[in-house]
Short mmCIF file of C-alpha atoms in Angstrom, two decimals:
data_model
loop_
_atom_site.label_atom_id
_atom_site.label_comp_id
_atom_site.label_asym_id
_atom_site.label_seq_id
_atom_site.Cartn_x
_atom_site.Cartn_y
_atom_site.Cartn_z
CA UNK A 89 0.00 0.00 0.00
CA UNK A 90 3.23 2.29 -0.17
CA UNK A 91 3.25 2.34 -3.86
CA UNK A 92 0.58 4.26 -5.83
CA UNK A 93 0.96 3.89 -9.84
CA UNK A 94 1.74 7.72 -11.15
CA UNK A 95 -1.27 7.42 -13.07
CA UNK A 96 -3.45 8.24 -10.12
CA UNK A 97 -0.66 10.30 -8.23
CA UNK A 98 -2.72 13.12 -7.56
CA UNK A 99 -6.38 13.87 -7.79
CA UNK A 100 -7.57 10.26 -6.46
CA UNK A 101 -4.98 8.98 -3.84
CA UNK A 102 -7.40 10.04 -0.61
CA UNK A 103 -10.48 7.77 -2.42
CA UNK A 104 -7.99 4.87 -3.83
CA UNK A 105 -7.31 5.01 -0.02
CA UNK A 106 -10.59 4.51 0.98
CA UNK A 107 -11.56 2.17 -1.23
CA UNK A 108 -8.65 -0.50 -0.50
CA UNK A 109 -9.03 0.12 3.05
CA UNK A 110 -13.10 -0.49 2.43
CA UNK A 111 -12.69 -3.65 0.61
CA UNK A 112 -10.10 -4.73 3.10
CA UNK A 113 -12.99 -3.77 6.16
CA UNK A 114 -15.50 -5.39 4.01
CA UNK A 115 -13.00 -8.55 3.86
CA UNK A 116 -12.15 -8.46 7.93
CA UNK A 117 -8.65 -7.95 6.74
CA UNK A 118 -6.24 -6.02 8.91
CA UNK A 119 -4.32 -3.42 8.00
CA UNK A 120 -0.85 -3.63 9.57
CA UNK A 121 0.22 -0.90 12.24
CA UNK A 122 2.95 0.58 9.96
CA UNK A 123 1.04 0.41 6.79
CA UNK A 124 -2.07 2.35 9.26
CA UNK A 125 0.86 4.93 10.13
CA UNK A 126 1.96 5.52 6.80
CA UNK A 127 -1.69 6.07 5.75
CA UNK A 128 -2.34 8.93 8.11
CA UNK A 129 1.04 10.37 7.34
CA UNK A 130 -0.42 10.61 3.79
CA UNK A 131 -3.45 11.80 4.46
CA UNK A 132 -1.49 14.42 6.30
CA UNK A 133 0.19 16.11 3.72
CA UNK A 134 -3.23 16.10 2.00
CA UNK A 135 -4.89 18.31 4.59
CA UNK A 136 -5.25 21.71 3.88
CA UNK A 137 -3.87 24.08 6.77
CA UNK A 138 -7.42 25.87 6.84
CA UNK A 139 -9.50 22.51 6.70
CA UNK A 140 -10.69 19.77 3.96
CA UNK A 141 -8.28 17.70 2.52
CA UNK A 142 -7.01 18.00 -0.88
CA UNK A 143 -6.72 14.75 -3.42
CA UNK A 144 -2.76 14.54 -2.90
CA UNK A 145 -0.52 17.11 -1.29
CA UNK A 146 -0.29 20.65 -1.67
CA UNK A 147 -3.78 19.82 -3.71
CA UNK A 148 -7.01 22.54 -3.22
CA UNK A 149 -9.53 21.08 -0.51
CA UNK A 150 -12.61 19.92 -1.80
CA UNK A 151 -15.84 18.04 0.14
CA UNK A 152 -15.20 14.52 -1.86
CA UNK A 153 -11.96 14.36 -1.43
CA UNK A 154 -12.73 15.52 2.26
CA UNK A 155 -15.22 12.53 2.68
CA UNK A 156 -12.75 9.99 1.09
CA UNK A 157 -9.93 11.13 3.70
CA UNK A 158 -12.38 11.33 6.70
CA UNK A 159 -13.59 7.94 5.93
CA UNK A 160 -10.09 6.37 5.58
CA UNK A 161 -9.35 7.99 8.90
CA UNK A 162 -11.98 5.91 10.45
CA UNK A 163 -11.50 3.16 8.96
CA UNK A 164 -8.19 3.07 10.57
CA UNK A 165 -9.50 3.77 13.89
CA UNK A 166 -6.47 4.42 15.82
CA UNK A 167 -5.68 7.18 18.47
CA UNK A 168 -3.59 8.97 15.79
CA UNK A 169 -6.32 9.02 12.51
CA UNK A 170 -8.71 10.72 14.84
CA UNK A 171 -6.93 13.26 16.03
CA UNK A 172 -5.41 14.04 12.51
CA UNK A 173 -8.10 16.43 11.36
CA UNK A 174 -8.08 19.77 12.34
CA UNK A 175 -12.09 19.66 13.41
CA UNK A 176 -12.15 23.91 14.03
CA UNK A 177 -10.90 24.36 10.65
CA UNK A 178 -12.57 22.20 9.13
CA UNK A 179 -15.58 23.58 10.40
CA UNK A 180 -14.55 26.84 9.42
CA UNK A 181 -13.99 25.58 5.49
CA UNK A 182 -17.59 23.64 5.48
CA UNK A 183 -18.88 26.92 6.83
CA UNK A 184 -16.96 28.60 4.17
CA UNK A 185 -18.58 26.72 1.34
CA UNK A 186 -22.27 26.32 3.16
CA UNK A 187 -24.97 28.93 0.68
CA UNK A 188 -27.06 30.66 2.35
CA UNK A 189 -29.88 28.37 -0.17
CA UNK A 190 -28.99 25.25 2.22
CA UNK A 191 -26.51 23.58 -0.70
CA UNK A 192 -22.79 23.48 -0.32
CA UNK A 193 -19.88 24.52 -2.78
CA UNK A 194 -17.60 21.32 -3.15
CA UNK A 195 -14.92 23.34 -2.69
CA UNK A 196 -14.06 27.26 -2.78
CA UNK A 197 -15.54 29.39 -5.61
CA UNK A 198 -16.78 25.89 -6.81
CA UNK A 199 -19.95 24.82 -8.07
CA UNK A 200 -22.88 23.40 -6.37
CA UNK A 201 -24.33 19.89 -6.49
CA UNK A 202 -26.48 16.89 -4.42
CA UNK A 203 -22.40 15.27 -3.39
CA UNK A 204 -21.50 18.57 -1.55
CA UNK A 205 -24.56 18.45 0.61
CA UNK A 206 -23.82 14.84 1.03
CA UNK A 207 -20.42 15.09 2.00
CA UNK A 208 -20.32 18.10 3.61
CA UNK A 209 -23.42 16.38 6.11
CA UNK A 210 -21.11 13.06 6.41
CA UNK A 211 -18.43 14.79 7.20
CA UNK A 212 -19.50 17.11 9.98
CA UNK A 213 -21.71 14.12 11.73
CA UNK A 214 -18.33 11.75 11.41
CA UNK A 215 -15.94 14.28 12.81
CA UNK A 216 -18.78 15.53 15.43
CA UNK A 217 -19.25 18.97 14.36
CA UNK A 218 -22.20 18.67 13.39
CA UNK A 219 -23.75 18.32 17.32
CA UNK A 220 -24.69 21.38 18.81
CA UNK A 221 -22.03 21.53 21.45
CA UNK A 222 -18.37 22.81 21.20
CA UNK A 223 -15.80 21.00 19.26
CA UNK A 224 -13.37 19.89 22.21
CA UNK A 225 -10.56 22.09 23.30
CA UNK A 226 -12.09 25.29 20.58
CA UNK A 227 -13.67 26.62 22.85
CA UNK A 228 -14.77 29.22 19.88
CA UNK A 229 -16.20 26.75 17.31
CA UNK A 230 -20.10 26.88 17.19
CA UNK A 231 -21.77 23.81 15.52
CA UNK A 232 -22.57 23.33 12.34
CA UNK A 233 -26.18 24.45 12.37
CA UNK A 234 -27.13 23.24 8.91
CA UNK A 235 -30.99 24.44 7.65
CA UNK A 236 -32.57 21.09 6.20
CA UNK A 237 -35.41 22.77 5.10
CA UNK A 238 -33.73 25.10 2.64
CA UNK A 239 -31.46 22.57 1.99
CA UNK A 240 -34.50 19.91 0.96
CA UNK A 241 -35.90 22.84 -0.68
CA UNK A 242 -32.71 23.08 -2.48
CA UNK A 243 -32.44 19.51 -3.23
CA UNK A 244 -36.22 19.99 -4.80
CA UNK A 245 -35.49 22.89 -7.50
CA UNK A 246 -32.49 21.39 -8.52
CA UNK A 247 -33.37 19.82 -12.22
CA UNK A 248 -31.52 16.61 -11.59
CA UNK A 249 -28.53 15.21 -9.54
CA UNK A 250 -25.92 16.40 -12.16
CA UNK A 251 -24.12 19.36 -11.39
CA UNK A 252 -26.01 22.70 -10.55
CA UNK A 253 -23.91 26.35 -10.98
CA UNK A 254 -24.29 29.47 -9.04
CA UNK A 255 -26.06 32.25 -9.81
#
């Protein structure tokens, strides 16, 4: 699991991640405690320093590559994949991309579809954001108070589950 083809260097390591380490679940295969260190390392240098994670390192956040790294992370399960992501800034970024309609951006000054509601939701309920108490240890971070009626609403008007752009 050290070696990723250059092919999919970039833009897909954090979901080629998550899908090996999915099967494997899905198998009741372990993953080895190095090969679980060496993951999070990874998924390390794909976390943005103001929140999300990027598709490699040094890559723009964005929510699906977000929701493949969050899932990975608990897939692993140990001590150090949950305490990897930054929750306050991630909250910040999901706030960042959350419209005032109820849909989410899937990443800054991106466009809006049904996957950034979806993993912007998953996301915030796995890393407990989402509850409407304080992020441990923030101390400033509110919760992420998400309006399901605009965002059904949303969800409602939009023609079909392809991509929908700004106005």
């Amino acid at each position: 699991m050290t070696t990723v083809s250059k092919k999919y260097e970039n833009a897909s390591r954090p979901w080629i991640l998550y899908w090996i380490l999915h099967s494997l679940e899905l198998l009741d295969e372990e993953v080895d405690t190095a090969d679980q260190h060496n993951i999070v390392q990874f998924l390390a240098s794909c976390q943005d320093p103001n929140g999300g994670y990027g598709g490699g390192p040094g890559e723009m956040p964005h929510l699906v590559h977000t929701y493949a790294a969050v899932n990975a992370l608990m897939i692993i399960g140990t001590e150090e994949a949950f305490a990897l992501t930054n929750r306050p800034k991630l909250y910040s970024w999901l706030d960042k991309l959350r419209q005032h309609d109820g849909s989410f951006l899937v990443h800054v000054d991106g466009d809006v579809d049904v996957r950034g509601i979806y993993c912007a939701l998953s996301v915030a309920r796995i890393t407990n954001i989402y509850k409407r108490r304080r992020i441990s240890g923030s101390g400033t971070a509110r919760p992420m108070r998400v309006d399901l009626e605009h965002t059904r609403g949303w969800r409602l008007m939009a023609p079909s589950l392809s991509v929908v752009w700004p106005h």
